[in-house]
CSV table of C-alpha atoms in Angstrom, one decimal:
chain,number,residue,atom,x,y,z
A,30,UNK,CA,-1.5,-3.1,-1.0
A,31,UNK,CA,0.1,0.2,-0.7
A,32,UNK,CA,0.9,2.0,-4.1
A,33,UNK,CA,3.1,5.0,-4.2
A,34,UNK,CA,5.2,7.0,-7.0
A,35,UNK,CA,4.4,9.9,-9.2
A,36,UNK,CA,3.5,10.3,-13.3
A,37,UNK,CA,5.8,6.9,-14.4
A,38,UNK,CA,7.4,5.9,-10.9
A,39,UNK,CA,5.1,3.1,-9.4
A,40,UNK,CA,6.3,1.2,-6.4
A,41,UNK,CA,3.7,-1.4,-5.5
A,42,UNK,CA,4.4,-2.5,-1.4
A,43,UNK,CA,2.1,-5.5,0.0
A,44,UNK,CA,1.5,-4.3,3.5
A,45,UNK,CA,1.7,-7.8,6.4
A,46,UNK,CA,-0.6,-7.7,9.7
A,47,UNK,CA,2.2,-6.0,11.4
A,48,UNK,CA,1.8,-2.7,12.7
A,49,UNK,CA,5.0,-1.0,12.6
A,50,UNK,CA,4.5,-1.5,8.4
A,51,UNK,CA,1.6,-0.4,8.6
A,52,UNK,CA,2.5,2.8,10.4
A,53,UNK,CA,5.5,3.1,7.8
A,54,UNK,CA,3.1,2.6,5.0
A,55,UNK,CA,0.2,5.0,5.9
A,56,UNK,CA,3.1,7.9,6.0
A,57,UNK,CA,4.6,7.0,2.2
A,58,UNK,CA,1.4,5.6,0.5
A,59,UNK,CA,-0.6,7.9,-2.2
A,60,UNK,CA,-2.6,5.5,-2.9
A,61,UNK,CA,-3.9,2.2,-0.7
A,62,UNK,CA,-6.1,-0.7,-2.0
A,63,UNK,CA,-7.6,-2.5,0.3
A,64,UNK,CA,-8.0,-6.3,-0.8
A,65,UNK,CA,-11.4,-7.2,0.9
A,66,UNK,CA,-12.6,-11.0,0.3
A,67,UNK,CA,-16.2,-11.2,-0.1
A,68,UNK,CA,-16.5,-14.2,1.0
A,69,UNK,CA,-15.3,-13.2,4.9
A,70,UNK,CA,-16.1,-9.8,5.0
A,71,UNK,CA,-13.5,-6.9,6.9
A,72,UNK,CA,-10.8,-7.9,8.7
A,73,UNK,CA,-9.7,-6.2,12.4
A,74,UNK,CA,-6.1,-5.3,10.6
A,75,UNK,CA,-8.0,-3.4,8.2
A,76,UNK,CA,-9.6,-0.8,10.9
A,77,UNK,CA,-6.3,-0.9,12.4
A,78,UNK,CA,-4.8,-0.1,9.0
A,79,UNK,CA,-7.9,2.9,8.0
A,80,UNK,CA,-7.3,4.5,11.7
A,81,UNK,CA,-3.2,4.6,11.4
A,82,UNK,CA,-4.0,6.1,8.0
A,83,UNK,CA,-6.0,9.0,9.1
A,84,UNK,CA,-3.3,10.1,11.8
A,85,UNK,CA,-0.8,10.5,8.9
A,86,UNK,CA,-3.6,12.4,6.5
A,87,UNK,CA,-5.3,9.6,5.2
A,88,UNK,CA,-3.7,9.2,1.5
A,89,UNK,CA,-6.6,7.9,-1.4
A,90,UNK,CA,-7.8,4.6,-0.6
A,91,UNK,CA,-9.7,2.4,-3.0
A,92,UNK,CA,-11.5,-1.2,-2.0
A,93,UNK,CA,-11.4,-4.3,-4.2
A,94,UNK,CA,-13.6,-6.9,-3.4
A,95,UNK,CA,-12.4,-10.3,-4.3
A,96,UNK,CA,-13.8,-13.5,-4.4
A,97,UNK,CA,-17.3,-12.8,-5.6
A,98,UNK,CA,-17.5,-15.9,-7.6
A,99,UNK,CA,-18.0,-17.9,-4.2
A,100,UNK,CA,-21.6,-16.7,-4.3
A,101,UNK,CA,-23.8,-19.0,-6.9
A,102,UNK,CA,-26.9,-16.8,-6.7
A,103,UNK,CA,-26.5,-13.2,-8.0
A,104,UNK,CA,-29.1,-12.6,-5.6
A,105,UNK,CA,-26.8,-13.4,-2.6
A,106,UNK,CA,-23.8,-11.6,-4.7
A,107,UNK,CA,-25.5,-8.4,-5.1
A,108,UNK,CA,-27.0,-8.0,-1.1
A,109,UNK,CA,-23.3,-8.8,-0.4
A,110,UNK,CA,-22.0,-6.2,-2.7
A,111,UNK,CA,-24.6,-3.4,-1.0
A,112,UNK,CA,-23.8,-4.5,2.5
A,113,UNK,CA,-19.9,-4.6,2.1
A,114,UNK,CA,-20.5,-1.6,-0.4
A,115,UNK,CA,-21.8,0.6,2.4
A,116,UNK,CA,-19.7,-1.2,5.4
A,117,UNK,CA,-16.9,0.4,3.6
A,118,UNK,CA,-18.4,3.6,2.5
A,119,UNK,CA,-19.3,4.4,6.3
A,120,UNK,CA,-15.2,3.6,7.2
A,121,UNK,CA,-13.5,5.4,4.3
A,122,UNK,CA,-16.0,8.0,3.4
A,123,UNK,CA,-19.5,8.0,1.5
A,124,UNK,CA,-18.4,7.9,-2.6
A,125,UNK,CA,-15.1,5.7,-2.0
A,126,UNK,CA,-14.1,3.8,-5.0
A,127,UNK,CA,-15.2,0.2,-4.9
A,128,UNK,CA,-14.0,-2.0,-7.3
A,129,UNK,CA,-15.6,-5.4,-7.7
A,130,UNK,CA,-13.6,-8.3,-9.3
A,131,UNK,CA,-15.9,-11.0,-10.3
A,132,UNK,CA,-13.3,-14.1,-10.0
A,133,UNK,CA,-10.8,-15.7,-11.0
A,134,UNK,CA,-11.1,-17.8,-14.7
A,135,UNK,CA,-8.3,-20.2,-15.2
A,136,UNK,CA,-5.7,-19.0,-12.6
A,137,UNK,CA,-6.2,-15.3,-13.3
A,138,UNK,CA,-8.7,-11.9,-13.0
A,139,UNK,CA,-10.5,-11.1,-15.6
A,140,UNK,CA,-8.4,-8.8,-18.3
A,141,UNK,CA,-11.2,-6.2,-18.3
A,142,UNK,CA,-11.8,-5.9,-14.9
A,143,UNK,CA,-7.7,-5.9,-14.6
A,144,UNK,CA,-7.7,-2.8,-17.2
A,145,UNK,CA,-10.6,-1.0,-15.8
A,146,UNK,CA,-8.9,-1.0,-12.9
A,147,UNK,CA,-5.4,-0.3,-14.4
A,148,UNK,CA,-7.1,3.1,-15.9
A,149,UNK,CA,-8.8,4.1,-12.9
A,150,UNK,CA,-5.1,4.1,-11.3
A,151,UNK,CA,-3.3,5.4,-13.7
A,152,UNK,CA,-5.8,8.8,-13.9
A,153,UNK,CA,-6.5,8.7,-10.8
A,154,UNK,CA,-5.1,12.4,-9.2
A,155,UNK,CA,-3.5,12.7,-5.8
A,156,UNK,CA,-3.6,16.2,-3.3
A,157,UNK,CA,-0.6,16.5,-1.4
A,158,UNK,CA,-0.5,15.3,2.1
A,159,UNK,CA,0.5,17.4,4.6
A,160,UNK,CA,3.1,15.2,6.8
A,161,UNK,CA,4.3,14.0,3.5
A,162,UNK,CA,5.6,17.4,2.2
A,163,UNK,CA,7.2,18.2,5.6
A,164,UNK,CA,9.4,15.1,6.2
A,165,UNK,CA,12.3,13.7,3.7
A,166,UNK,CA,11.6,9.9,3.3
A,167,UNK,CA,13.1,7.5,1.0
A,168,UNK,CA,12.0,4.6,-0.9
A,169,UNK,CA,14.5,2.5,-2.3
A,170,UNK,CA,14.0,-0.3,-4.6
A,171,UNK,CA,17.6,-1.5,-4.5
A,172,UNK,CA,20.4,-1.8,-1.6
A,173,UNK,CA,24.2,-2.8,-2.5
A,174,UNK,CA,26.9,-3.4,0.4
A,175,UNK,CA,29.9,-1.8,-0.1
A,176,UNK,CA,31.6,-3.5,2.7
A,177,UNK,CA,35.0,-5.1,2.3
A,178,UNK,CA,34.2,-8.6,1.6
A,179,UNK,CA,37.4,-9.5,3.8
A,180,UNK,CA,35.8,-7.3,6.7
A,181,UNK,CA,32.2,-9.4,6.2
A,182,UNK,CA,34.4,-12.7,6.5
A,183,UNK,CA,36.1,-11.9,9.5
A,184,UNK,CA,33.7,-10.5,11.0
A,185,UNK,CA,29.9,-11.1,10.5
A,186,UNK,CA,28.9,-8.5,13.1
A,187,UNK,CA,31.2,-5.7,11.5
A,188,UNK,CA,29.7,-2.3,10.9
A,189,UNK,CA,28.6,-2.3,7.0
A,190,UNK,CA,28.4,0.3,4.7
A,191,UNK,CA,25.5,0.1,2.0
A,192,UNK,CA,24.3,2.4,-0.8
A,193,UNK,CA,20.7,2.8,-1.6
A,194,UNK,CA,18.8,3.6,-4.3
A,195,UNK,CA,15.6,4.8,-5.3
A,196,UNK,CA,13.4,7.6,-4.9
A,197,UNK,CA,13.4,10.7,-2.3
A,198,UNK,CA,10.1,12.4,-1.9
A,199,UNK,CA,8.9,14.9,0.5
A,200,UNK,CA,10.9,17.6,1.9
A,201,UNK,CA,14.8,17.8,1.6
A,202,UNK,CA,17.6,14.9,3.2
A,203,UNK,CA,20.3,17.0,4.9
A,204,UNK,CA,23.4,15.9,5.1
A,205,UNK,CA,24.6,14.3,8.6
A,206,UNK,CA,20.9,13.9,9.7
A,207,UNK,CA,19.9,10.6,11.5
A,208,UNK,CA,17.6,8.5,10.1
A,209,UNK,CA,14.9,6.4,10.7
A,210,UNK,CA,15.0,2.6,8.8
A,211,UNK,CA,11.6,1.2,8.2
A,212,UNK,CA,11.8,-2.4,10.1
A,213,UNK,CA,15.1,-1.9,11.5
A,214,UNK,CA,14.0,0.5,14.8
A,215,UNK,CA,16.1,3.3,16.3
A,216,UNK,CA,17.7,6.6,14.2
A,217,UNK,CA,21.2,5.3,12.6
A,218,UNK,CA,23.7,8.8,10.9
């Protein structure tokens, strides 16, 4: 999960196993929590996901460890805890913020765990990263076509023209430059 926005402006992205997203993420994210089940221990896509971060300047990340009520013996839970604890703490670095969510009651987390973690976010302060001051990128949270609806049914293939909204951050668009659209490949004017 990829969180970025500033002060009220939250966008919360799930990030898939693919690696162009991930690459697209790691530039935009200020802040990444990394979902780690307890009960299987790291994943590959997550090293894949910590090492494309640190190319782009390696934006706050903050673990959650999930599943913890799979282990019936605290004794068990808390060697897991220490093991994954410091498994994480030698990938990130040494004093990264682990959060440990101790299961799910009737379909849901905890609502103290929940707001504990809510708070932590929420105070939580970002530096600025370095390529994402010096490049223009936008995230949208909404997309309308403004193509003639008689074009569309004539021709599925015709060129469209959309407007989107949401949030520019970094350094300034100019006008008449190409850009690059997250999942979609190439430059486009």
């Amino acid at each position: 999960m990829v969180v970025s926005g500033k002060k009220h402006r939250l966008a919360i992205i799930e990030c898939g196993c693919d690696i162009n997203m991930m690459v697209d993420l790691a530039k935009a994210a200020d802040l990444v929590l990394m979902l780690i089940d307890a009960s299987f221990g790291f994943e590959m896509e997550m090293f894949k996901f910590l090492n494309i971060c640190q190319v782009h300047g390696f934006p706050k990340i903050m673990g959650v460890l999930t599943h913890l009520d799979s282990f019936k013996h605290n004794k068990k839970r808390k060697k897991i805890k220490k093991r994954l604890k410091h498994s994480f703490w030698t990938e990130v670095y040494p004093g990264t913020k682990l959060f440990y969510l101790s299961g799910i009651v009737h379909g849901e987390y905890q609502n103290q765990e929940m707001h504990n973690l809510g708070h932590f976010i929420t105070v939580m302060k970002f530096r600025p990263l370095t390529w994402q001051t010096s490049h223009p990128y936008i995230l949208a949270d909404r997309m309308e076509d403004l193509t003639n609806p008689e074009d569309i049914r004539t021709n599925m293939k015709c060129d469209r023209q959309v407007s989107l909204y949401g949030y520019l951050r970094g350094a300034h668009l100019k006008n008449k430059n190409q850009i690059h659209v997250a999942g979609r490949g190439g430059a486009h004017p």
